[in-house]
Amino acid sequence: MRLVFFIFAINLMSCSSIKLSGQQKYVYPGLGMIIDGYYQAFYDYPRTVDDLISFIDVCEFSENFDTTIEKLKNNRDEIILNDKKNTLVISLGNRVIYETALRSPCDELSYNRGFYLGRVLFFDAKGLSVASDEITSEFKNGLKERKMRYDRTEKDGDINKYVILKFVQSEGLTPFCDGSIPLKDYEYFQVVEEYLIVFSEKHHLNRIIFTTPIFYR
């Protein structure tokens, strides 16, 4: 009886181990934080797992993320990202491993402007995020110099009205969100565009996204 019980115990432990190992295949700790980091870098979400891995490869993550990053790379052919009813759904096979409601700066700016005001996003010609405190500081100082030429701002009630702008070398300065104000009606935006043409060429940047009040004389 003791021998039979011992064999049964080994089999039970073996089956439990296999089951646990199978479950771990679908556990990606910290994936939500990686997705949030992607959003902060792009104001957008990855379309494919390759987009996500490309982002990971140019970032520095602590060793706490090593397991999840390794699993993303090992299972990249089986992982699918979908936008379903304004929700990002990441699946491995027929199992959902992560999902989150999609954020949008155009929706959030009115009630979460503190998150966006100090942020400037830079991208190179390949569309990769460029993170540089030095470039960011130079950009903000240059923008501040141009803001000082104007003494009035558009208001939304009692507070400044803000707009998110996108500069692309081939397109110039445009509103990031649909339905924003006509930039051509404000001298300030023309001055900013001239500054960005020179700034982007100097630092080899293809795209810049930032938030600013609407200044006028």
mmCIF file with all atom_site columns, C-alpha atoms in Angstrom:
data_model
loop_
_atom_site.group_PDB
_atom_site.id
_atom_site.type_symbol
_atom_site.label_atom_id
_atom_site.label_alt_id
_atom_site.label_comp_id
_atom_site.label_asym_id
_atom_site.label_entity_id
_atom_site.label_seq_id
_atom_site.pdbx_PDB_ins_code
_atom_site.Cartn_x
_atom_site.Cartn_y
_atom_site.Cartn_z
_atom_site.occupancy
_atom_site.B_iso_or_equiv
_atom_site.pdbx_formal_charge
_atom_site.auth_seq_id
_atom_site.auth_comp_id
_atom_site.auth_asym_id
_atom_site.auth_atom_id
_atom_site.pdbx_PDB_model_num
ATOM 1   C CA . MET A 1 1   ? 0.000   0.000  0.000   1.00 0.00 ? 1   MET A CA 1
ATOM 2   C CA . ARG A 1 2   ? 2.808   2.354  0.819   1.00 0.00 ? 2   ARG A CA 1
ATOM 3   C CA . LEU A 1 3   ? 4.398   1.755  -2.571  1.00 0.00 ? 3   LEU A CA 1
ATOM 4   C CA . VAL A 1 4   ? 1.142   2.340  -4.422  1.00 0.00 ? 4   VAL A CA 1
ATOM 5   C CA . PHE A 1 5   ? 0.470   5.523  -2.494  1.00 0.00 ? 5   PHE A CA 1
ATOM 6   C CA . PHE A 1 6   ? 3.993   6.759  -3.235  1.00 0.00 ? 6   PHE A CA 1
ATOM 7   C CA . ILE A 1 7   ? 3.527   6.214  -6.951  1.00 0.00 ? 7   ILE A CA 1
ATOM 8   C CA . PHE A 1 8   ? 0.140   7.937  -6.851  1.00 0.00 ? 8   PHE A CA 1
ATOM 9   C CA . ALA A 1 9   ? 1.636   10.883 -5.032  1.00 0.00 ? 9   ALA A CA 1
ATOM 10  C CA . ILE A 1 10  ? 4.371   11.210 -7.683  1.00 0.00 ? 10  ILE A CA 1
ATOM 11  C CA . ASN A 1 11  ? 1.800   11.101 -10.466 1.00 0.00 ? 11  ASN A CA 1
ATOM 12  C CA . LEU A 1 12  ? -0.364  13.697 -8.731  1.00 0.00 ? 12  LEU A CA 1
ATOM 13  C CA . MET A 1 13  ? 2.563   16.051 -8.258  1.00 0.00 ? 13  MET A CA 1
ATOM 14  C CA . SER A 1 14  ? 3.581   15.541 -11.857 1.00 0.00 ? 14  SER A CA 1
ATOM 15  C CA . CYS A 1 15  ? 0.103   16.340 -13.168 1.00 0.00 ? 15  CYS A CA 1
ATOM 16  C CA . SER A 1 16  ? -0.156  19.399 -10.922 1.00 0.00 ? 16  SER A CA 1
ATOM 17  C CA . SER A 1 17  ? 3.207   20.615 -12.145 1.00 0.00 ? 17  SER A CA 1
ATOM 18  C CA . ILE A 1 18  ? 2.161   20.226 -15.772 1.00 0.00 ? 18  ILE A CA 1
ATOM 19  C CA . LYS A 1 19  ? -1.097  22.069 -15.109 1.00 0.00 ? 19  LYS A CA 1
ATOM 20  C CA . LEU A 1 20  ? 0.710   24.910 -13.345 1.00 0.00 ? 20  LEU A CA 1
ATOM 21  C CA . SER A 1 21  ? 3.234   25.159 -16.146 1.00 0.00 ? 21  SER A CA 1
ATOM 22  C CA . GLY A 1 22  ? 0.409   25.357 -18.681 1.00 0.00 ? 22  GLY A CA 1
ATOM 23  C CA . GLN A 1 23  ? -1.288  28.135 -16.751 1.00 0.00 ? 23  GLN A CA 1
ATOM 24  C CA . GLN A 1 24  ? 1.939   30.114 -16.487 1.00 0.00 ? 24  GLN A CA 1
ATOM 25  C CA . LYS A 1 25  ? 2.036   30.269 -20.273 1.00 0.00 ? 25  LYS A CA 1
ATOM 26  C CA . TYR A 1 26  ? -0.830  32.760 -20.084 1.00 0.00 ? 26  TYR A CA 1
ATOM 27  C CA . VAL A 1 27  ? 0.496   34.843 -17.180 1.00 0.00 ? 27  VAL A CA 1
ATOM 28  C CA . TYR A 1 28  ? 2.332   38.023 -18.193 1.00 0.00 ? 28  TYR A CA 1
ATOM 29  C CA . PRO A 1 29  ? 3.107   40.037 -15.044 1.00 0.00 ? 29  PRO A CA 1
ATOM 30  C CA . GLY A 1 30  ? 3.751   43.708 -15.708 1.00 0.00 ? 30  GLY A CA 1
ATOM 31  C CA . LEU A 1 31  ? 2.337   43.608 -19.255 1.00 0.00 ? 31  LEU A CA 1
ATOM 32  C CA . GLY A 1 32  ? -0.125  46.355 -18.334 1.00 0.00 ? 32  GLY A CA 1
ATOM 33  C CA . MET A 1 33  ? 2.740   48.599 -17.241 1.00 0.00 ? 33  MET A CA 1
ATOM 34  C CA . ILE A 1 34  ? 4.550   47.979 -20.528 1.00 0.00 ? 34  ILE A CA 1
ATOM 35  C CA . ILE A 1 35  ? 1.393   48.871 -22.470 1.00 0.00 ? 35  ILE A CA 1
ATOM 36  C CA . ASP A 1 36  ? 0.986   52.016 -20.375 1.00 0.00 ? 36  ASP A CA 1
ATOM 37  C CA . GLY A 1 37  ? 4.605   52.920 -21.095 1.00 0.00 ? 37  GLY A CA 1
ATOM 38  C CA . TYR A 1 38  ? 3.925   52.500 -24.811 1.00 0.00 ? 38  TYR A CA 1
ATOM 39  C CA . TYR A 1 39  ? 0.945   54.845 -24.578 1.00 0.00 ? 39  TYR A CA 1
ATOM 40  C CA . GLN A 1 40  ? 2.995   57.471 -22.765 1.00 0.00 ? 40  GLN A CA 1
ATOM 41  C CA . ALA A 1 41  ? 5.652   57.282 -25.478 1.00 0.00 ? 41  ALA A CA 1
ATOM 42  C CA . PHE A 1 42  ? 3.275   57.363 -28.473 1.00 0.00 ? 42  PHE A CA 1
ATOM 43  C CA . TYR A 1 43  ? -0.201  58.528 -27.316 1.00 0.00 ? 43  TYR A CA 1
ATOM 44  C CA . ASP A 1 44  ? -1.273  55.385 -29.115 1.00 0.00 ? 44  ASP A CA 1
ATOM 45  C CA . TYR A 1 45  ? -1.240  51.603 -28.765 1.00 0.00 ? 45  TYR A CA 1
ATOM 46  C CA . PRO A 1 46  ? 0.747   48.877 -30.523 1.00 0.00 ? 46  PRO A CA 1
ATOM 47  C CA . ARG A 1 47  ? -0.988  47.289 -33.492 1.00 0.00 ? 47  ARG A CA 1
ATOM 48  C CA . THR A 1 48  ? 1.045   44.081 -33.381 1.00 0.00 ? 48  THR A CA 1
ATOM 49  C CA . VAL A 1 49  ? 3.280   42.237 -30.953 1.00 0.00 ? 49  VAL A CA 1
ATOM 50  C CA . ASP A 1 50  ? 6.217   43.264 -33.162 1.00 0.00 ? 50  ASP A CA 1
ATOM 51  C CA . ASP A 1 51  ? 5.346   46.924 -32.490 1.00 0.00 ? 51  ASP A CA 1
ATOM 52  C CA . LEU A 1 52  ? 5.400   46.169 -28.773 1.00 0.00 ? 52  LEU A CA 1
ATOM 53  C CA . ILE A 1 53  ? 8.694   44.277 -28.922 1.00 0.00 ? 53  ILE A CA 1
ATOM 54  C CA . SER A 1 54  ? 10.336  47.044 -30.970 1.00 0.00 ? 54  SER A CA 1
ATOM 55  C CA . PHE A 1 55  ? 9.338   49.464 -28.215 1.00 0.00 ? 55  PHE A CA 1
ATOM 56  C CA . ILE A 1 56  ? 10.686  47.143 -25.526 1.00 0.00 ? 56  ILE A CA 1
ATOM 57  C CA . ASP A 1 57  ? 14.014  46.768 -27.335 1.00 0.00 ? 57  ASP A CA 1
ATOM 58  C CA . VAL A 1 58  ? 14.735  50.500 -27.220 1.00 0.00 ? 58  VAL A CA 1
ATOM 59  C CA . CYS A 1 59  ? 13.608  50.966 -23.617 1.00 0.00 ? 59  CYS A CA 1
ATOM 60  C CA . GLU A 1 60  ? 15.144  50.013 -20.304 1.00 0.00 ? 60  GLU A CA 1
ATOM 61  C CA . PHE A 1 61  ? 12.987  47.803 -18.140 1.00 0.00 ? 61  PHE A CA 1
ATOM 62  C CA . SER A 1 62  ? 13.966  46.441 -14.754 1.00 0.00 ? 62  SER A CA 1
ATOM 63  C CA . GLU A 1 63  ? 14.703  42.753 -14.347 1.00 0.00 ? 63  GLU A CA 1
ATOM 64  C CA . ASN A 1 64  ? 11.199  42.332 -12.903 1.00 0.00 ? 64  ASN A CA 1
ATOM 65  C CA . PHE A 1 65  ? 9.942   42.436 -16.493 1.00 0.00 ? 65  PHE A CA 1
ATOM 66  C CA . ASP A 1 66  ? 12.427  39.900 -17.873 1.00 0.00 ? 66  ASP A CA 1
ATOM 67  C CA . THR A 1 67  ? 10.075  36.920 -17.715 1.00 0.00 ? 67  THR A CA 1
ATOM 68  C CA . THR A 1 68  ? 7.231   38.708 -19.462 1.00 0.00 ? 68  THR A CA 1
ATOM 69  C CA . ILE A 1 69  ? 9.516   40.165 -22.138 1.00 0.00 ? 69  ILE A CA 1
ATOM 70  C CA . GLU A 1 70  ? 11.039  36.753 -22.804 1.00 0.00 ? 70  GLU A CA 1
ATOM 71  C CA . LYS A 1 71  ? 7.584   35.180 -23.109 1.00 0.00 ? 71  LYS A CA 1
ATOM 72  C CA . LEU A 1 72  ? 6.426   37.911 -25.488 1.00 0.00 ? 72  LEU A CA 1
ATOM 73  C CA . LYS A 1 73  ? 9.394   37.229 -27.748 1.00 0.00 ? 73  LYS A CA 1
ATOM 74  C CA . ASN A 1 74  ? 9.124   33.443 -27.528 1.00 0.00 ? 74  ASN A CA 1
ATOM 75  C CA . ASN A 1 75  ? 5.375   33.484 -28.296 1.00 0.00 ? 75  ASN A CA 1
ATOM 76  C CA . ARG A 1 76  ? 5.330   36.385 -30.741 1.00 0.00 ? 76  ARG A CA 1
ATOM 77  C CA . ASP A 1 77  ? 3.944   34.204 -33.548 1.00 0.00 ? 77  ASP A CA 1
ATOM 78  C CA . GLU A 1 78  ? 0.951   33.234 -31.424 1.00 0.00 ? 78  GLU A CA 1
ATOM 79  C CA . ILE A 1 79  ? 0.122   36.598 -29.844 1.00 0.00 ? 79  ILE A CA 1
ATOM 80  C CA . ILE A 1 80  ? -2.542  38.760 -31.483 1.00 0.00 ? 80  ILE A CA 1
ATOM 81  C CA . LEU A 1 81  ? -3.528  42.343 -30.634 1.00 0.00 ? 81  LEU A CA 1
ATOM 82  C CA . ASN A 1 82  ? -7.034  43.542 -31.485 1.00 0.00 ? 82  ASN A CA 1
ATOM 83  C CA . ASP A 1 83  ? -9.054  46.709 -30.958 1.00 0.00 ? 83  ASP A CA 1
ATOM 84  C CA . LYS A 1 84  ? -12.508 45.524 -29.889 1.00 0.00 ? 84  LYS A CA 1
ATOM 85  C CA . LYS A 1 85  ? -15.112 48.147 -28.983 1.00 0.00 ? 85  LYS A CA 1
ATOM 86  C CA . ASN A 1 86  ? -12.499 50.678 -27.897 1.00 0.00 ? 86  ASN A CA 1
ATOM 87  C CA . THR A 1 87  ? -10.659 48.025 -25.882 1.00 0.00 ? 87  THR A CA 1
ATOM 88  C CA . LEU A 1 88  ? -7.195  46.661 -26.556 1.00 0.00 ? 88  LEU A CA 1
ATOM 89  C CA . VAL A 1 89  ? -7.354  42.874 -26.325 1.00 0.00 ? 89  VAL A CA 1
ATOM 90  C CA . ILE A 1 90  ? -4.143  40.818 -26.370 1.00 0.00 ? 90  ILE A CA 1
ATOM 91  C CA . SER A 1 91  ? -4.637  37.103 -26.945 1.00 0.00 ? 91  SER A CA 1
ATOM 92  C CA . LEU A 1 92  ? -2.403  34.071 -26.940 1.00 0.00 ? 92  LEU A CA 1
ATOM 93  C CA . GLY A 1 93  ? -4.147  31.350 -28.880 1.00 0.00 ? 93  GLY A CA 1
ATOM 94  C CA . ASN A 1 94  ? -7.739  31.387 -27.664 1.00 0.00 ? 94  ASN A CA 1
ATOM 95  C CA . ARG A 1 95  ? -6.902  32.925 -24.268 1.00 0.00 ? 95  ARG A CA 1
ATOM 96  C CA . VAL A 1 96  ? -6.958  36.622 -23.425 1.00 0.00 ? 96  VAL A CA 1
ATOM 97  C CA . ILE A 1 97  ? -3.769  37.521 -21.555 1.00 0.00 ? 97  ILE A CA 1
ATOM 98  C CA . TYR A 1 98  ? -4.456  41.245 -21.198 1.00 0.00 ? 98  TYR A CA 1
ATOM 99  C CA . GLU A 1 99  ? -7.103  43.829 -22.005 1.00 0.00 ? 99  GLU A CA 1
ATOM 100 C CA . THR A 1 100 ? -7.589  47.503 -21.263 1.00 0.00 ? 100 THR A CA 1
ATOM 101 C CA . ALA A 1 101 ? -9.826  50.364 -22.331 1.00 0.00 ? 101 ALA A CA 1
ATOM 102 C CA . LEU A 1 102 ? -8.148  52.538 -24.957 1.00 0.00 ? 102 LEU A CA 1
ATOM 103 C CA . ARG A 1 103 ? -7.109  56.006 -23.856 1.00 0.00 ? 103 ARG A CA 1
ATOM 104 C CA . SER A 1 104 ? -6.968  59.051 -26.112 1.00 0.00 ? 104 SER A CA 1
ATOM 105 C CA . PRO A 1 105 ? -5.317  62.421 -25.431 1.00 0.00 ? 105 PRO A CA 1
ATOM 106 C CA . CYS A 1 106 ? -8.093  64.066 -27.414 1.00 0.00 ? 106 CYS A CA 1
ATOM 107 C CA . ASP A 1 107 ? -10.649 62.731 -24.929 1.00 0.00 ? 107 ASP A CA 1
ATOM 108 C CA . GLU A 1 108 ? -8.514  63.222 -21.823 1.00 0.00 ? 108 GLU A CA 1
ATOM 109 C CA . LEU A 1 109 ? -7.060  66.694 -22.322 1.00 0.00 ? 109 LEU A CA 1
ATOM 110 C CA . SER A 1 110 ? -10.141 68.444 -20.951 1.00 0.00 ? 110 SER A CA 1
ATOM 111 C CA . TYR A 1 111 ? -10.014 66.638 -17.586 1.00 0.00 ? 111 TYR A CA 1
ATOM 112 C CA . ASN A 1 112 ? -6.458  65.259 -17.374 1.00 0.00 ? 112 ASN A CA 1
ATOM 113 C CA . ARG A 1 113 ? -4.420  68.129 -18.803 1.00 0.00 ? 113 ARG A CA 1
ATOM 114 C CA . GLY A 1 114 ? -1.802  67.824 -16.063 1.00 0.00 ? 114 GLY A CA 1
ATOM 115 C CA . PHE A 1 115 ? -0.710  64.521 -17.611 1.00 0.00 ? 115 PHE A CA 1
ATOM 116 C CA . TYR A 1 116 ? -0.106  66.069 -21.023 1.00 0.00 ? 116 TYR A CA 1
ATOM 117 C CA . LEU A 1 117 ? 1.130   69.618 -20.380 1.00 0.00 ? 117 LEU A CA 1
ATOM 118 C CA . GLY A 1 118 ? 4.735   68.793 -19.550 1.00 0.00 ? 118 GLY A CA 1
ATOM 119 C CA . ARG A 1 119 ? 5.131   66.016 -22.103 1.00 0.00 ? 119 ARG A CA 1
ATOM 120 C CA . VAL A 1 120 ? 6.830   66.323 -25.464 1.00 0.00 ? 120 VAL A CA 1
ATOM 121 C CA . LEU A 1 121 ? 7.084   63.306 -27.757 1.00 0.00 ? 121 LEU A CA 1
ATOM 122 C CA . PHE A 1 122 ? 9.889   63.060 -30.300 1.00 0.00 ? 122 PHE A CA 1
ATOM 123 C CA . PHE A 1 123 ? 10.211  60.494 -33.099 1.00 0.00 ? 123 PHE A CA 1
ATOM 124 C CA . ASP A 1 124 ? 12.912  59.703 -35.615 1.00 0.00 ? 124 ASP A CA 1
ATOM 125 C CA . ALA A 1 125 ? 12.493  58.912 -39.302 1.00 0.00 ? 125 ALA A CA 1
ATOM 126 C CA . LYS A 1 126 ? 11.723  55.267 -38.483 1.00 0.00 ? 126 LYS A CA 1
ATOM 127 C CA . GLY A 1 127 ? 8.900   56.260 -36.157 1.00 0.00 ? 127 GLY A CA 1
ATOM 128 C CA . LEU A 1 128 ? 10.811  55.242 -33.036 1.00 0.00 ? 128 LEU A CA 1
ATOM 129 C CA . SER A 1 129 ? 10.427  57.269 -29.869 1.00 0.00 ? 129 SER A CA 1
ATOM 130 C CA . VAL A 1 130 ? 13.392  59.491 -29.013 1.00 0.00 ? 130 VAL A CA 1
ATOM 131 C CA . ALA A 1 131 ? 13.804  60.113 -25.275 1.00 0.00 ? 131 ALA A CA 1
ATOM 132 C CA . SER A 1 132 ? 16.296  62.838 -24.391 1.00 0.00 ? 132 SER A CA 1
ATOM 133 C CA . ASP A 1 133 ? 16.187  65.234 -21.445 1.00 0.00 ? 133 ASP A CA 1
ATOM 134 C CA . GLU A 1 134 ? 18.607  67.531 -23.279 1.00 0.00 ? 134 GLU A CA 1
ATOM 135 C CA . ILE A 1 135 ? 16.464  67.761 -26.422 1.00 0.00 ? 135 ILE A CA 1
ATOM 136 C CA . THR A 1 136 ? 13.303  68.180 -24.345 1.00 0.00 ? 136 THR A CA 1
ATOM 137 C CA . SER A 1 137 ? 14.851  71.011 -22.322 1.00 0.00 ? 137 SER A CA 1
ATOM 138 C CA . GLU A 1 138 ? 16.047  72.800 -25.460 1.00 0.00 ? 138 GLU A CA 1
ATOM 139 C CA . PHE A 1 139 ? 12.624  72.428 -27.056 1.00 0.00 ? 139 PHE A CA 1
ATOM 140 C CA . LYS A 1 140 ? 10.799  73.847 -24.039 1.00 0.00 ? 140 LYS A CA 1
ATOM 141 C CA . ASN A 1 141 ? 13.193  76.772 -23.731 1.00 0.00 ? 141 ASN A CA 1
ATOM 142 C CA . GLY A 1 142 ? 12.793  77.622 -27.407 1.00 0.00 ? 142 GLY A CA 1
ATOM 143 C CA . LEU A 1 143 ? 9.019   77.415 -27.156 1.00 0.00 ? 143 LEU A CA 1
ATOM 144 C CA . LYS A 1 144 ? 9.032   79.572 -24.018 1.00 0.00 ? 144 LYS A CA 1
ATOM 145 C CA . GLU A 1 145 ? 10.986  82.305 -25.820 1.00 0.00 ? 145 GLU A CA 1
ATOM 146 C CA . ARG A 1 146 ? 8.315   82.453 -28.500 1.00 0.00 ? 146 ARG A CA 1
ATOM 147 C CA . LYS A 1 147 ? 5.428   82.392 -26.023 1.00 0.00 ? 147 LYS A CA 1
ATOM 148 C CA . MET A 1 148 ? 6.838   85.480 -24.321 1.00 0.00 ? 148 MET A CA 1
ATOM 149 C CA . ARG A 1 149 ? 6.106   87.521 -27.444 1.00 0.00 ? 149 ARG A CA 1
ATOM 150 C CA . TYR A 1 150 ? 2.391   87.221 -26.749 1.00 0.00 ? 150 TYR A CA 1
ATOM 151 C CA . ASP A 1 151 ? 0.414   88.597 -23.830 1.00 0.00 ? 151 ASP A CA 1
ATOM 152 C CA . ARG A 1 152 ? -2.970  86.932 -24.236 1.00 0.00 ? 152 ARG A CA 1
ATOM 153 C CA . THR A 1 153 ? -4.328  83.392 -24.432 1.00 0.00 ? 153 THR A CA 1
ATOM 154 C CA . GLU A 1 154 ? -7.612  81.909 -25.512 1.00 0.00 ? 154 GLU A CA 1
ATOM 155 C CA . LYS A 1 155 ? -9.730  80.895 -22.552 1.00 0.00 ? 155 LYS A CA 1
ATOM 156 C CA . ASP A 1 156 ? -12.061 78.040 -21.810 1.00 0.00 ? 156 ASP A CA 1
ATOM 157 C CA . GLY A 1 157 ? -14.062 79.641 -19.052 1.00 0.00 ? 157 GLY A CA 1
ATOM 158 C CA . ASP A 1 158 ? -11.558 80.981 -16.533 1.00 0.00 ? 158 ASP A CA 1
ATOM 159 C CA . ILE A 1 159 ? -8.641  78.782 -17.554 1.00 0.00 ? 159 ILE A CA 1
ATOM 160 C CA . ASN A 1 160 ? -6.331  78.682 -20.545 1.00 0.00 ? 160 ASN A CA 1
ATOM 161 C CA . LYS A 1 161 ? -7.487  76.738 -23.551 1.00 0.00 ? 161 LYS A CA 1
ATOM 162 C CA . TYR A 1 162 ? -4.970  74.109 -24.668 1.00 0.00 ? 162 TYR A CA 1
ATOM 163 C CA . VAL A 1 163 ? -4.401  72.287 -27.925 1.00 0.00 ? 163 VAL A CA 1
ATOM 164 C CA . ILE A 1 164 ? -2.307  69.229 -28.747 1.00 0.00 ? 164 ILE A CA 1
ATOM 165 C CA . LEU A 1 165 ? -0.190  69.789 -31.842 1.00 0.00 ? 165 LEU A CA 1
ATOM 166 C CA . LYS A 1 166 ? 1.708   67.499 -34.168 1.00 0.00 ? 166 LYS A CA 1
ATOM 167 C CA . PHE A 1 167 ? 4.648   68.583 -36.287 1.00 0.00 ? 167 PHE A CA 1
ATOM 168 C CA . VAL A 1 168 ? 5.788   66.353 -39.149 1.00 0.00 ? 168 VAL A CA 1
ATOM 169 C CA . GLN A 1 169 ? 8.561   67.451 -41.490 1.00 0.00 ? 169 GLN A CA 1
ATOM 170 C CA . SER A 1 170 ? 6.565   66.642 -44.620 1.00 0.00 ? 170 SER A CA 1
ATOM 171 C CA . GLU A 1 171 ? 3.294   68.134 -43.350 1.00 0.00 ? 171 GLU A CA 1
ATOM 172 C CA . GLY A 1 172 ? 4.230   71.011 -41.078 1.00 0.00 ? 172 GLY A CA 1
ATOM 173 C CA . LEU A 1 173 ? 2.306   71.879 -37.914 1.00 0.00 ? 173 LEU A CA 1
ATOM 174 C CA . THR A 1 174 ? -1.219  70.474 -37.585 1.00 0.00 ? 174 THR A CA 1
ATOM 175 C CA . PRO A 1 175 ? -3.722  69.789 -34.777 1.00 0.00 ? 175 PRO A CA 1
ATOM 176 C CA . PHE A 1 176 ? -3.287  66.336 -33.259 1.00 0.00 ? 176 PHE A CA 1
ATOM 177 C CA . CYS A 1 177 ? -7.038  66.018 -32.692 1.00 0.00 ? 177 CYS A CA 1
ATOM 178 C CA . ASP A 1 178 ? -9.810  66.384 -35.249 1.00 0.00 ? 178 ASP A CA 1
ATOM 179 C CA . GLY A 1 179 ? -11.991 69.456 -34.936 1.00 0.00 ? 179 GLY A CA 1
ATOM 180 C CA . SER A 1 180 ? -9.320  71.611 -33.306 1.00 0.00 ? 180 SER A CA 1
ATOM 181 C CA . ILE A 1 181 ? -8.813  75.285 -34.030 1.00 0.00 ? 181 ILE A CA 1
ATOM 182 C CA . PRO A 1 182 ? -7.571  76.585 -37.422 1.00 0.00 ? 182 PRO A CA 1
ATOM 183 C CA . LEU A 1 183 ? -3.875  77.206 -36.812 1.00 0.00 ? 183 LEU A CA 1
ATOM 184 C CA . LYS A 1 184 ? -3.549  79.600 -39.743 1.00 0.00 ? 184 LYS A CA 1
ATOM 185 C CA . ASP A 1 185 ? -5.645  82.135 -37.835 1.00 0.00 ? 185 ASP A CA 1
ATOM 186 C CA . TYR A 1 186 ? -2.926  82.570 -35.204 1.00 0.00 ? 186 TYR A CA 1
ATOM 187 C CA . GLU A 1 187 ? 0.476   84.130 -35.763 1.00 0.00 ? 187 GLU A CA 1
ATOM 188 C CA . TYR A 1 188 ? 1.817   82.204 -32.753 1.00 0.00 ? 188 TYR A CA 1
ATOM 189 C CA . PHE A 1 189 ? 1.461   78.866 -34.520 1.00 0.00 ? 189 PHE A CA 1
ATOM 190 C CA . GLN A 1 190 ? 3.226   80.148 -37.615 1.00 0.00 ? 190 GLN A CA 1
ATOM 191 C CA . VAL A 1 191 ? 6.140   81.293 -35.455 1.00 0.00 ? 191 VAL A CA 1
ATOM 192 C CA . VAL A 1 192 ? 6.219   77.906 -33.687 1.00 0.00 ? 192 VAL A CA 1
ATOM 193 C CA . GLU A 1 193 ? 6.203   76.054 -37.008 1.00 0.00 ? 193 GLU A CA 1
ATOM 194 C CA . GLU A 1 194 ? 9.211   78.036 -38.243 1.00 0.00 ? 194 GLU A CA 1
ATOM 195 C CA . TYR A 1 195 ? 11.025  77.171 -35.032 1.00 0.00 ? 195 TYR A CA 1
ATOM 196 C CA . LEU A 1 196 ? 10.185  73.459 -35.352 1.00 0.00 ? 196 LEU A CA 1
ATOM 197 C CA . ILE A 1 197 ? 11.459  73.234 -38.913 1.00 0.00 ? 197 ILE A CA 1
ATOM 198 C CA . VAL A 1 198 ? 14.917  74.289 -37.747 1.00 0.00 ? 198 VAL A CA 1
ATOM 199 C CA . PHE A 1 199 ? 14.739  72.348 -34.469 1.00 0.00 ? 199 PHE A CA 1
ATOM 200 C CA . SER A 1 200 ? 13.710  69.060 -36.106 1.00 0.00 ? 200 SER A CA 1
ATOM 201 C CA . GLU A 1 201 ? 16.447  69.282 -38.725 1.00 0.00 ? 201 GLU A CA 1
ATOM 202 C CA . LYS A 1 202 ? 19.061  69.992 -36.059 1.00 0.00 ? 202 LYS A CA 1
ATOM 203 C CA . HIS A 1 203 ? 18.114  66.921 -34.025 1.00 0.00 ? 203 HIS A CA 1
ATOM 204 C CA . HIS A 1 204 ? 17.087  64.650 -36.942 1.00 0.00 ? 204 HIS A CA 1
ATOM 205 C CA . LEU A 1 205 ? 13.507  64.396 -35.746 1.00 0.00 ? 205 LEU A CA 1
ATOM 206 C CA . ASN A 1 206 ? 10.656  63.532 -38.068 1.00 0.00 ? 206 ASN A CA 1
ATOM 207 C CA . ARG A 1 207 ? 7.709   64.076 -35.737 1.00 0.00 ? 207 ARG A CA 1
ATOM 208 C CA . ILE A 1 208 ? 7.024   66.084 -32.563 1.00 0.00 ? 208 ILE A CA 1
ATOM 209 C CA . ILE A 1 209 ? 3.865   66.081 -30.420 1.00 0.00 ? 209 ILE A CA 1
ATOM 210 C CA . PHE A 1 210 ? 3.266   68.621 -27.673 1.00 0.00 ? 210 PHE A CA 1
ATOM 211 C CA . THR A 1 211 ? 0.574   70.585 -25.844 1.00 0.00 ? 211 THR A CA 1
ATOM 212 C CA . THR A 1 212 ? 0.390   74.368 -25.674 1.00 0.00 ? 212 THR A CA 1
ATOM 213 C CA . PRO A 1 213 ? -1.980  77.224 -24.793 1.00 0.00 ? 213 PRO A CA 1
ATOM 214 C CA . ILE A 1 214 ? -3.281  79.298 -27.697 1.00 0.00 ? 214 ILE A CA 1
ATOM 215 C CA . PHE A 1 215 ? -1.435  82.614 -27.650 1.00 0.00 ? 215 PHE A CA 1
ATOM 216 C CA . TYR A 1 216 ? -2.278  85.841 -29.448 1.00 0.00 ? 216 TYR A CA 1
ATOM 217 C CA . ARG A 1 217 ? -1.517  89.549 -29.144 1.00 0.00 ? 217 ARG A CA 1
#
